[in-house]
PDB file of C-alpha atoms in Angstrom:
ATOM      1  CA  MET J  39     -41.551 106.140  75.046  1.00 56.00           C
ATOM      2  CA  GLY J  40     -44.971 107.573  74.352  1.00 61.00           C
ATOM      3  CA  PRO J  41     -47.955 105.747  72.992  1.00 66.00           C
ATOM      4  CA  LYS J  42     -47.889 104.976  69.292  1.00 66.00           C
ATOM      5  CA  SER J  43     -50.769 105.980  67.075  1.00 64.00           C
ATOM      6  CA  ILE J  44     -52.692 103.181  65.451  1.00 66.00           C
ATOM      7  CA  LEU J  45     -53.416 105.382  62.382  1.00 62.00           C
ATOM      8  CA  LYS J  46     -51.247 104.809  59.391  1.00 60.00           C
ATOM      9  CA  SER J  47     -49.124 107.730  58.372  1.00 61.00           C
ATOM     10  CA  SER J  48     -49.546 108.585  54.701  1.00 58.00           C
ATOM     11  CA  ALA J  49     -46.487 110.171  53.280  1.00 57.00           C
ATOM     12  CA  VAL J  50     -47.750 111.975  50.160  1.00 54.00           C
ATOM     13  CA  PRO J  51     -45.475 114.461  48.414  1.00 56.00           C
ATOM     14  CA  ALA J  52     -46.608 118.084  48.059  1.00 53.00           C
ATOM     15  CA  ASP J  53     -46.563 118.050  44.270  1.00 53.00           C
ATOM     16  CA  ALA J  54     -48.972 115.142  44.274  1.00 53.00           C
ATOM     17  CA  VAL J  55     -51.521 117.164  46.280  1.00 50.00           C
ATOM     18  CA  ASP J  56     -51.340 120.044  43.784  1.00 53.00           C
ATOM     19  CA  ALA J  57     -51.844 117.624  40.965  1.00 51.00           C
ATOM     20  CA  ARG J  58     -55.222 116.613  42.363  1.00 56.00           C
ATOM     21  CA  LYS J  59     -56.625 120.205  42.072  1.00 62.00           C
ATOM     22  CA  PRO J  60     -58.682 120.971  38.951  1.00 64.00           C
ATOM     23  CA  PRO J  61     -56.891 123.051  36.328  1.00 66.00           C
ATOM     24  CA  VAL J  62     -57.463 126.846  36.436  1.00 69.00           C
ATOM     25  CA  ASN J  63     -59.670 128.233  33.657  1.00 77.00           C
ATOM     26  CA  GLU J  64     -57.826 131.141  32.051  1.00 82.00           C
ATOM     27  CA  GLN J  65     -61.040 132.815  30.928  1.00 84.00           C
ATOM     28  CA  HIS J  66     -62.448 132.827  34.456  1.00 84.00           C
ATOM     29  CA  LEU J  67     -59.175 134.195  35.741  1.00 84.00           C
ATOM     30  CA  GLN J  68     -59.219 137.056  33.241  1.00 87.00           C
ATOM     31  CA  VAL J  69     -62.817 137.936  34.131  1.00 87.00           C
ATOM     32  CA  ALA J  70     -61.981 137.949  37.829  1.00 88.00           C
ATOM     33  CA  LEU J  71     -58.974 140.183  37.223  1.00 90.00           C
ATOM     34  CA  GLN J  72     -61.069 142.548  35.116  1.00 88.00           C
ATOM     35  CA  HIS J  73     -63.682 142.921  37.859  1.00 89.00           C
ATOM     36  CA  ALA J  74     -60.951 143.418  40.430  1.00 90.00           C
ATOM     37  CA  ASN J  75     -59.418 146.196  38.321  1.00 88.00           C
ATOM     38  CA  ILE J  76     -62.817 147.888  37.941  1.00 86.00           C
ATOM     39  CA  ILE J  77     -63.356 147.793  41.689  1.00 89.00           C
ATOM     40  CA  GLN J  78     -59.887 149.193  42.262  1.00 89.00           C
ATOM     41  CA  ASP J  79     -60.486 151.988  39.734  1.00 86.00           C
ATOM     42  CA  GLN J  80     -63.752 152.787  41.475  1.00 86.00           C
ATOM     43  CA  LYS J  81     -61.999 153.052  44.819  1.00 89.00           C
ATOM     44  CA  ASN J  82     -59.305 155.273  43.324  1.00 89.00           C
ATOM     45  CA  VAL J  83     -61.857 157.630  41.756  1.00 87.00           C
ATOM     46  CA  GLU J  84     -63.892 157.822  44.958  1.00 89.00           C
ATOM     47  CA  GLN J  85     -60.750 158.669  46.881  1.00 91.00           C
ATOM     48  CA  GLU J  86     -59.864 161.307  44.286  1.00 90.00           C
ATOM     49  CA  ILE J  87     -63.335 162.867  44.556  1.00 90.00           C
ATOM     50  CA  LEU J  88     -63.106 162.853  48.346  1.00 91.00           C
ATOM     51  CA  ASN J  89     -59.718 164.582  48.275  1.00 92.00           C
ATOM     52  CA  ALA J  90     -61.021 167.131  45.760  1.00 91.00           C
ATOM     53  CA  THR J  91     -64.048 167.840  47.957  1.00 91.00           C
ATOM     54  CA  LEU J  92     -61.850 168.407  50.990  1.00 91.00           C
ATOM     55  CA  GLU J  93     -59.626 170.742  49.002  1.00 91.00           C
ATOM     56  CA  LEU J  94     -62.547 172.689  47.556  1.00 91.00           C
ATOM     57  CA  LEU J  95     -63.948 173.255  51.042  1.00 89.00           C
ATOM     58  CA  GLU J  96     -61.113 175.733  51.622  1.00 87.00           C
ATOM     59  CA  PHE J  97     -61.316 177.237  48.148  1.00 86.00           C
ATOM     60  CA  PRO J  98     -60.370 179.824  46.973  1.00 87.00           C
ATOM     61  CA  PRO J  99     -57.095 180.447  48.792  1.00 86.00           C
ATOM     62  CA  ASP J 100     -57.508 184.225  48.672  1.00 85.00           C
ATOM     63  CA  SER J 101     -60.301 185.481  50.932  1.00 84.00           C
ATOM     64  CA  LYS J 102     -60.714 188.578  48.737  1.00 86.00           C
ATOM     65  CA  ALA J 103     -61.080 186.680  45.465  1.00 85.00           C
ATOM     66  CA  ASP J 104     -63.797 187.797  43.072  1.00 86.00           C
ATOM     67  CA  PRO J 105     -65.977 184.911  41.813  1.00 86.00           C
ATOM     68  CA  ALA J 106     -66.796 186.914  38.686  1.00 85.00           C
ATOM     69  CA  ARG J 107     -63.104 187.337  37.837  1.00 85.00           C
ATOM     70  CA  PRO J 108     -61.182 184.387  39.298  1.00 85.00           C
ATOM     71  CA  SER J 109     -57.451 184.131  38.837  1.00 85.00           C
ATOM     72  CA  PRO J 110     -56.259 181.780  36.066  1.00 84.00           C
ATOM     73  CA  SER J 111     -54.611 179.455  38.584  1.00 85.00           C
ATOM     74  CA  ASP J 112     -57.741 179.144  40.733  1.00 87.00           C
ATOM     75  CA  ALA J 113     -59.974 178.620  37.705  1.00 86.00           C
ATOM     76  CA  HIS J 114     -57.686 175.969  36.222  1.00 87.00           C
ATOM     77  CA  LYS J 115     -57.416 174.111  39.516  1.00 89.00           C
ATOM     78  CA  PHE J 116     -61.169 174.257  40.094  1.00 90.00           C
ATOM     79  CA  LYS J 117     -61.941 172.834  36.657  1.00 88.00           C
ATOM     80  CA  THR J 118     -59.371 170.082  37.142  1.00 88.00           C
ATOM     81  CA  LEU J 119     -60.750 169.081  40.535  1.00 90.00           C
ATOM     82  CA  VAL J 120     -64.406 168.916  39.485  1.00 90.00           C
ATOM     83  CA  MET J 121     -63.749 167.067  36.223  1.00 88.00           C
ATOM     84  CA  PRO J 122     -64.339 163.544  37.676  1.00 87.00           C
ATOM     85  CA  PHE J 123     -67.411 164.740  39.598  1.00 89.00           C
ATOM     86  CA  GLN J 124     -70.941 163.571  38.974  1.00 88.00           C
ATOM     87  CA  PRO J 125     -73.906 165.890  39.641  1.00 90.00           C
ATOM     88  CA  ASN J 126     -74.579 164.180  42.989  1.00 90.00           C
ATOM     89  CA  ASP J 127     -70.919 164.639  43.985  1.00 91.00           C
ATOM     90  CA  TYR J 128     -71.227 168.325  43.128  1.00 91.00           C
ATOM     91  CA  ASP J 129     -74.367 168.573  45.270  1.00 91.00           C
ATOM     92  CA  ALA J 130     -72.458 166.981  48.140  1.00 91.00           C
ATOM     93  CA  LEU J 131     -69.719 169.602  47.726  1.00 91.00           C
ATOM     94  CA  ILE J 132     -72.284 172.413  47.867  1.00 90.00           C
ATOM     95  CA  GLU J 133     -73.838 170.926  50.996  1.00 89.00           C
ATOM     96  CA  GLU J 134     -70.449 170.583  52.696  1.00 90.00           C
ATOM     97  CA  ARG J 135     -69.612 174.212  51.930  1.00 90.00           C
ATOM     98  CA  ASN J 136     -72.973 175.292  53.356  1.00 88.00           C
ATOM     99  CA  CYS J 137     -72.201 173.370  56.542  1.00 89.00           C
ATOM    100  CA  ALA J 138     -69.075 175.512  56.791  1.00 88.00           C
ATOM    101  CA  ASP J 139     -71.249 178.655  56.267  1.00 87.00           C
ATOM    102  CA  LEU J 140     -69.689 179.291  52.857  1.00 89.00           C
ATOM    103  CA  CYS J 141     -71.280 180.030  49.520  1.00 89.00           C
ATOM    104  CA  GLY J 142     -72.032 176.899  47.505  1.00 89.00           C
ATOM    105  CA  TYR J 143     -69.943 178.145  44.576  1.00 90.00           C
ATOM    106  CA  ALA J 144     -66.393 176.922  45.165  1.00 89.00           C
ATOM    107  CA  LEU J 145     -64.769 179.985  43.568  1.00 89.00           C
ATOM    108  CA  CYS J 146     -66.569 182.341  45.972  1.00 89.00           C
ATOM    109  CA  PRO J 147     -64.998 183.047  49.397  1.00 88.00           C
ATOM    110  CA  ARG J 148     -68.042 184.867  50.761  1.00 89.00           C
ATOM    111  CA  PRO J 149     -70.380 183.450  53.423  1.00 88.00           C
ATOM    112  CA  ARG J 150     -73.736 182.102  52.355  1.00 83.00           C
ATOM    113  CA  LYS J 151     -76.887 184.177  52.650  1.00 79.00           C
ATOM    114  CA  LYS J 152     -78.805 184.039  55.929  1.00 73.00           C
ATOM    115  CA  VAL J 153     -82.551 184.642  55.887  1.00 67.00           C
ATOM    116  CA  PRO J 154     -83.597 186.459  59.085  1.00 68.00           C
ATOM    117  CA  SER J 155     -87.078 184.939  59.147  1.00 68.00           C
ATOM    118  CA  ALA J 156     -87.675 181.762  61.161  1.00 66.00           C
ATOM    119  CA  SER J 157     -90.283 180.452  58.724  1.00 63.00           C
ATOM    120  CA  LYS J 158     -89.374 177.300  56.807  1.00 65.00           C
ATOM    121  CA  LEU J 159     -91.180 178.425  53.631  1.00 63.00           C
ATOM    122  CA  HIS J 160     -90.933 181.760  51.844  1.00 55.00           C
ATOM    123  CA  PHE J 161     -92.688 183.422  48.933  1.00 58.00           C
ATOM    124  CA  VAL J 162     -90.321 184.348  46.114  1.00 61.00           C
ATOM    125  CA  ASP J 163     -91.445 186.561  43.238  1.00 59.00           C
ATOM    126  CA  SER J 164     -89.491 186.086  40.008  1.00 61.00           C
ATOM    127  CA  ARG J 165     -90.081 187.650  36.629  1.00 63.00           C
ATOM    128  CA  ASP J 166     -89.870 184.327  34.796  1.00 66.00           C
ATOM    129  CA  ARG J 167     -91.958 182.007  36.988  1.00 62.00           C
ATOM    130  CA  GLY J 168     -94.010 184.384  39.074  1.00 61.00           C
ATOM    131  CA  VAL J 169     -94.645 183.833  42.772  1.00 62.00           C
ATOM    132  CA  GLN J 170     -93.313 180.547  44.154  1.00 64.00           C
ATOM    133  CA  ILE J 171     -93.091 178.904  47.568  1.00 66.00           C
ATOM    134  CA  VAL J 172     -89.431 178.051  48.247  1.00 65.00           C
ATOM    135  CA  PRO J 173     -87.951 176.331  51.316  1.00 69.00           C
ATOM    136  CA  LYS J 174     -85.744 178.493  53.487  1.00 64.00           C
ATOM    137  CA  LYS J 175     -82.705 176.241  53.059  1.00 69.00           C
ATOM    138  CA  MET J 176     -82.828 176.755  49.291  1.00 68.00           C
ATOM    139  CA  LEU J 177     -82.501 180.509  49.793  1.00 70.00           C
ATOM    140  CA  GLU J 178     -79.428 180.086  51.998  1.00 71.00           C
ATOM    141  CA  VAL J 179     -77.329 177.990  49.592  1.00 81.00           C
ATOM    142  CA  TRP J 180     -75.616 180.881  47.803  1.00 82.00           C
ATOM    143  CA  CYS J 181     -74.479 184.363  48.650  1.00 85.00           C
ATOM    144  CA  SER J 182     -76.223 185.853  45.599  1.00 84.00           C
ATOM    145  CA  ASP J 183     -78.157 184.906  42.475  1.00 82.00           C
ATOM    146  CA  ASP J 184     -75.045 185.420  40.357  1.00 85.00           C
ATOM    147  CA  CYS J 185     -73.126 182.742  42.262  1.00 87.00           C
ATOM    148  CA  ALA J 186     -76.107 180.415  41.946  1.00 86.00           C
ATOM    149  CA  ARG J 187     -76.067 180.909  38.181  1.00 87.00           C
ATOM    150  CA  ARG J 188     -72.316 180.272  38.000  1.00 88.00           C
ATOM    151  CA  ALA J 189     -72.509 177.143  40.149  1.00 89.00           C
ATOM    152  CA  LEU J 190     -75.447 175.646  38.262  1.00 88.00           C
ATOM    153  CA  TYR J 191     -73.714 176.383  34.962  1.00 89.00           C
ATOM    154  CA  VAL J 192     -70.883 174.126  36.100  1.00 89.00           C
ATOM    155  CA  LYS J 193     -73.282 171.441  37.321  1.00 89.00           C
ATOM    156  CA  VAL J 194     -75.058 171.021  33.985  1.00 88.00           C
ATOM    157  CA  GLN J 195     -71.713 170.255  32.318  1.00 88.00           C
ATOM    158  CA  LEU J 196     -70.834 167.371  34.639  1.00 88.00           C
ATOM    159  CA  ASN J 197     -71.065 163.857  33.267  1.00 85.00           C
ATOM    160  CA  GLU J 198     -73.635 161.611  34.910  1.00 85.00           C
ATOM    161  CA  GLU J 199     -71.604 158.520  34.047  1.00 84.00           C
ATOM    162  CA  PRO J 200     -69.153 157.463  36.787  1.00 83.00           C
ATOM    163  CA  ALA J 201     -65.555 158.468  36.116  1.00 80.00           C
ATOM    164  CA  TRP J 202     -64.246 154.884  36.275  1.00 77.00           C
ATOM    165  CA  MET J 203     -66.620 153.906  33.439  1.00 78.00           C
ATOM    166  CA  ARG J 204     -65.791 156.784  31.102  1.00 75.00           C
ATOM    167  CA  ARG J 205     -63.862 155.833  28.016  1.00 65.00           C
ATOM    168  CA  THR J 206     -62.391 159.286  27.460  1.00 58.00           C
ATOM    169  CA  GLY J 207     -60.806 159.511  30.881  1.00 57.00           C
ATOM    170  CA  GLY J 208     -61.930 161.823  33.653  1.00 57.00           C
ATOM    171  CA  GLY J 209     -64.401 163.810  31.525  1.00 63.00           C
ATOM    172  CA  GLN J 210     -64.741 166.779  29.220  1.00 73.00           C
ATOM    173  CA  GLU J 211     -63.301 170.185  29.966  1.00 78.00           C
ATOM    174  CA  ILE J 212     -65.429 172.310  32.273  1.00 83.00           C
ATOM    175  CA  GLU J 213     -66.173 175.924  31.398  1.00 85.00           C
ATOM    176  CA  ILE J 214     -66.975 178.645  33.905  1.00 85.00           C
ATOM    177  CA  LEU J 215     -68.809 181.940  33.602  1.00 82.00           C
ATOM    178  CA  VAL J 216     -66.579 185.016  33.537  1.00 71.00           C
ATOM    179  CA  GLU J 217     -68.378 188.329  33.917  1.00 65.00           C
ATOM    180  CA  ASN J 218     -67.336 191.720  32.571  1.00 45.00           C
ATOM    181  CA  THR J 219     -68.762 195.170  33.156  1.00 37.00           C
ATOM    182  CA  GLU J 220     -71.225 194.851  30.256  1.00 43.00           C
ATOM    183  CA  ALA J 221     -74.746 193.867  31.192  1.00 35.00           C
ATOM    184  CA  LEU J 222     -74.999 190.686  29.137  1.00 36.00           C
ATOM    185  CA  GLU J 223     -71.363 189.640  29.038  1.00 39.00           C
ATOM    186  CA  PHE J 224     -71.851 186.950  31.677  1.00 40.00           C
ATOM    187  CA  ALA J 225     -74.217 185.011  29.417  1.00 39.00           C
ATOM    188  CA  LEU J 226     -71.376 183.678  27.269  1.00 42.00           C
ATOM    189  CA  PRO J 227     -68.599 181.455  28.656  1.00 44.00           C
ATOM    190  CA  LEU J 228     -65.039 182.553  27.922  1.00 44.00           C
ATOM    191  CA  ARG J 229     -62.134 180.134  27.999  1.00 45.00           C
ATOM    192  CA  LEU J 230     -59.391 181.114  30.353  1.00 44.00           C
ATOM    193  CA  LYS J 231     -55.868 181.574  29.055  1.00 43.00           C
ATOM    194  CA  SER J 232     -52.969 179.370  29.948  1.00 43.00           C
ATOM    195  CA  LYS J 233     -50.306 180.647  32.295  1.00 42.00           C
ATOM    196  CA  ASN J 234     -47.718 181.204  29.573  1.00 46.00           C
ATOM    197  CA  LYS J 235     -49.986 183.597  27.635  1.00 45.00           C
ATOM    198  CA  VAL J 236     -50.214 187.291  28.271  1.00 41.00           C
ATOM    199  CA  GLN J 237     -53.581 188.349  29.625  1.00 44.00           C
ATOM    200  CA  GLY J 238     -53.918 191.203  27.147  1.00 49.00           C
ATOM    201  CA  GLU J 239     -53.629 188.901  24.131  1.00 49.00           C
ATOM    202  CA  LEU J 240     -56.487 186.863  22.765  1.00 48.00           C
ATOM    203  CA  LYS J 241     -56.176 183.865  20.499  1.00 52.00           C
ATOM    204  CA  ASP J 242     -57.792 184.033  17.090  1.00 57.00           C
ATOM    205  CA  GLU J 243     -59.607 180.787  17.703  1.00 56.00           C
ATOM    206  CA  ASP J 244     -61.116 182.059  20.930  1.00 58.00           C
ATOM    207  CA  GLY J 245     -62.175 185.273  19.207  1.00 63.00           C
ATOM    208  CA  GLU J 246     -63.911 183.333  16.446  1.00 68.00           C
ATOM    209  CA  ASP J 247     -65.627 181.078  18.977  1.00 66.00           C
ATOM    210  CA  ILE J 248     -66.882 184.060  20.958  1.00 70.00           C
ATOM    211  CA  ALA J 249     -68.148 185.829  17.819  1.00 72.00           C
ATOM    212  CA  ALA J 250     -69.934 182.680  16.663  1.00 72.00           C
ATOM    213  CA  ALA J 251     -71.460 182.221  20.099  1.00 71.00           C
ATOM    214  CA  TRP J 252     -72.763 185.799  20.143  1.00 72.00           C
ATOM    215  CA  ALA J 253     -74.203 185.352  16.637  1.00 74.00           C
ATOM    216  CA  LEU J 254     -76.029 182.192  17.694  1.00 73.00           C
ATOM    217  CA  ALA J 255     -77.306 183.959  20.794  1.00 72.00           C
ATOM    218  CA  ASP J 256     -78.683 186.852  18.717  1.00 75.00           C
ATOM    219  CA  GLU J 257     -80.403 184.449  16.326  1.00 75.00           C
ATOM    220  CA  ALA J 258     -81.923 182.500  19.203  1.00 73.00           C
ATOM    221  CA  LEU J 259     -83.202 185.680  20.847  1.00 72.00           C
ATOM    222  CA  ALA J 260     -84.677 186.884  17.552  1.00 73.00           C
ATOM    223  CA  GLU J 261     -86.477 183.578  16.976  1.00 72.00           C
ATOM    224  CA  LEU J 262     -87.757 183.537  20.549  1.00 68.00           C
ATOM    225  CA  SER J 263     -89.084 187.086  20.254  1.00 67.00           C
ATOM    226  CA  GLN J 264     -90.752 186.223  16.969  1.00 68.00           C
ATOM    227  CA  GLU J 265     -92.456 183.191  18.520  1.00 64.00           C
ATOM    228  CA  ARG J 266     -93.708 185.334  21.381  1.00 61.00           C
ATOM    229  CA  GLY J 267     -95.171 187.805  18.909  1.00 60.00           C
ATOM    230  CA  ASP J 268     -93.078 190.811  19.876  1.00 58.00           C
ATOM    231  CA  LYS J 269     -93.752 193.604  17.378  1.00 54.00           C
ATOM    232  CA  ASP J 270     -90.272 195.072  17.548  1.00 54.00           C
ATOM    233  CA  SER J 271     -88.571 191.774  16.687  1.00 46.00           C
ATOM    234  CA  MET J 272     -90.723 190.886  13.655  1.00 48.00           C
ATOM    235  CA  PRO J 273     -89.040 191.710  10.339  1.00 50.00           C
ATOM    236  CA  ARG J 274     -90.740 194.350   8.233  1.00 50.00           C
ATOM    237  CA  THR J 275     -90.545 192.206   5.106  1.00 51.00           C
ATOM    238  CA  GLU J 276     -93.143 189.830   6.540  1.00 52.00           C
ATOM    239  CA  LEU J 277     -95.709 192.546   7.318  1.00 53.00           C
ATOM    240  CA  ILE J 278     -98.927 192.508   5.305  1.00 60.00           C
ATOM    241  CA  LYS J 279     -99.092 195.406   2.842  1.00 61.00           C
ATOM    242  CA  ALA J 280    -102.703 196.320   2.080  1.00 68.00           C
ATOM    243  CA  LYS J 281    -103.667 199.045  -0.403  1.00 74.00           C
ATOM    244  CA  ILE J 282    -107.236 200.290  -0.153  1.00 76.00           C
ATOM    245  CA  GLU J 283    -108.759 201.532  -3.428  1.00 78.00           C
ATOM    246  CA  GLU J 284    -112.205 203.007  -3.942  1.00 77.00           C
ATOM    247  CA  ARG J 285    -114.458 201.335  -6.481  1.00 74.00           C
ATOM    248  CA  THR J 286    -115.352 203.601  -9.409  1.00 74.00           C
ATOM    249  CA  ASN J 287    -117.827 201.452 -11.392  1.00 72.00           C
ATOM    250  CA  VAL J 288    -120.790 201.419  -9.046  1.00 70.00           C
ATOM    251  CA  LYS J 289    -124.286 200.960 -10.480  1.00 74.00           C
ATOM    252  CA  THR J 290    -127.187 202.913  -9.138  1.00 77.00           C
ATOM    253  CA  PRO J 291    -129.376 200.584  -7.104  1.00 74.00           C
ATOM    254  CA  SER J 292    -132.920 200.098  -8.411  1.00 74.00           C
ATOM    255  CA  ALA J 293    -135.986 199.404  -6.343  1.00 72.00           C
ATOM    256  CA  PRO J 294    -137.345 195.868  -6.681  1.00 65.00           C
ATOM    257  CA  SER J 295    -140.698 195.453  -8.410  1.00 67.00           C
ATOM    258  CA  ALA J 296    -143.725 194.219  -6.556  1.00 63.00           C
ATOM    259  CA  GLU J 297    -144.128 191.132  -8.775  1.00 60.00           C
ATOM    260  CA  THR J 298    -140.517 190.038  -8.324  1.00 58.00           C
ATOM    261  CA  THR J 299    -140.708 190.531  -4.595  1.00 59.00           C
ATOM    262  CA  ALA J 300    -143.936 188.546  -4.307  1.00 61.00           C
ATOM    263  CA  SER J 301    -142.763 185.662  -6.514  1.00 65.00           C
ATOM    264  CA  SER J 302    -139.439 185.227  -4.744  1.00 66.00           C
ATOM    265  CA  ALA J 303    -140.548 185.945  -1.195  1.00 67.00           C
ATOM    266  CA  HIS J 304    -140.471 182.267  -0.248  1.00 70.00           C
ATOM    267  CA  MET J 305    -136.745 182.129  -1.216  1.00 74.00           C
ATOM    268  CA  ALA J 306    -135.746 184.999   1.075  1.00 76.00           C
ATOM    269  CA  ILE J 307    -133.406 184.305   3.954  1.00 76.00           C
ATOM    270  CA  GLU J 308    -133.998 186.879   6.662  1.00 75.00           C
ATOM    271  CA  GLY J 309    -135.179 189.325   4.030  1.00 70.00           C
ATOM    272  CA  HIS J 310    -132.288 188.654   1.622  1.00 73.00           C
ATOM    273  CA  ILE J 311    -132.753 186.749  -1.639  1.00 72.00           C
ATOM    274  CA  PRO J 312    -129.628 184.948  -2.914  1.00 74.00           C
ATOM    275  CA  LYS J 313    -128.618 185.830  -6.449  1.00 71.00           C
ATOM    276  CA  SER J 314    -128.738 182.266  -7.736  1.00 65.00           C
ATOM    277  CA  ASP J 315    -132.228 181.702  -6.350  1.00 56.00           C
ATOM    278  CA  ALA J 316    -133.405 185.032  -7.673  1.00 53.00           C
ATOM    279  CA  LYS J 317    -132.177 184.126 -11.154  1.00 58.00           C
ATOM    280  CA  LYS J 318    -133.947 180.757 -11.043  1.00 59.00           C
ATOM    281  CA  THR J 319    -137.147 182.429  -9.893  1.00 58.00           C
ATOM    282  CA  LYS J 320    -136.959 184.961 -12.722  1.00 58.00           C
ATOM    283  CA  ASP J 321    -136.408 182.234 -15.319  1.00 62.00           C
ATOM    284  CA  ALA J 322    -139.351 180.277 -13.942  1.00 61.00           C
ATOM    285  CA  ASP J 323    -141.581 183.343 -14.188  1.00 60.00           C
ATOM    286  CA  ASP J 324    -140.530 183.885 -17.808  1.00 61.00           C
ATOM    287  CA  ASP J 325    -141.383 180.268 -18.649  1.00 60.00           C
ATOM    288  CA  GLU J 326    -144.824 180.637 -17.096  1.00 58.00           C
ATOM    289  CA  GLU J 327    -145.466 183.782 -19.154  1.00 57.00           C
ATOM    290  CA  ASP J 328    -144.508 181.927 -22.363  1.00 56.00           C
ATOM    291  CA  ASN J 329    -146.861 179.096 -21.526  1.00 54.00           C
ATOM    292  CA  ASP J 330    -149.691 181.563 -20.983  1.00 52.00           C
ATOM    293  CA  TRP J 331    -149.271 182.939 -24.515  1.00 50.00           C
ATOM    294  CA  ASP J 332    -149.326 179.408 -25.929  1.00 48.00           C
ATOM    295  CA  ASP J 333    -152.662 178.761 -24.306  1.00 47.00           C
TER     296      ASP J 333
END
């Protein structure tokens, strides 16, 4: 028989041990659960953004796709994938595509531009900003200026608030630039049709939106030209209308007398005598003549 412990064994039931614990505060429990749900939502959104980035690295599926005229399926999928993005997530996507030697615009399958020069800085002459010094890596982000404009148009629509904190869900609908053969058609965004609509048909609502957008664009351009002072853009109704007429009632000028010139010489300003001073001088001379007769 082994040695017996001198310590007393305390036989305490399990329910008695639980009874000694302080009661759980329901409010604290709800707050902890709320924070846990927020953290879980954040992880889910980050995973969704990561999966979307990986999928957009191999976008578009067709290597001959035209970024100016993407297919409805590619455009719809692209807008759905970038909806939870923030601007910094979109920048990360562009950088990842550049690492794969692709254009930064996800709807463009072309390779990015390569500058042959080994210099890190380049001079770029633009009509809007003049000559600028631009790093070489900034010139190799896109395949063309058109793709840069399309990609940045998408970036400015992204919500800076994290997707897990947005009350309206993932975010607002993203619009893309669709170019036509006209010179200025790319300046207005056109909404793509759904798959069950015929491409030749156009909804009345979309037509009204496009017409209103073009009207606002024309008004903005007219106001901008007017502020710049462009002569062609200024309305003719605001031009000054001047009518030159020749004066008919012109008196023959008379030579000044010697007495008047001598009396008012001290009032002359660079050889010119003001009318008011000349009148006062004449009245003073008349008063002096009257006083002489009185004497």
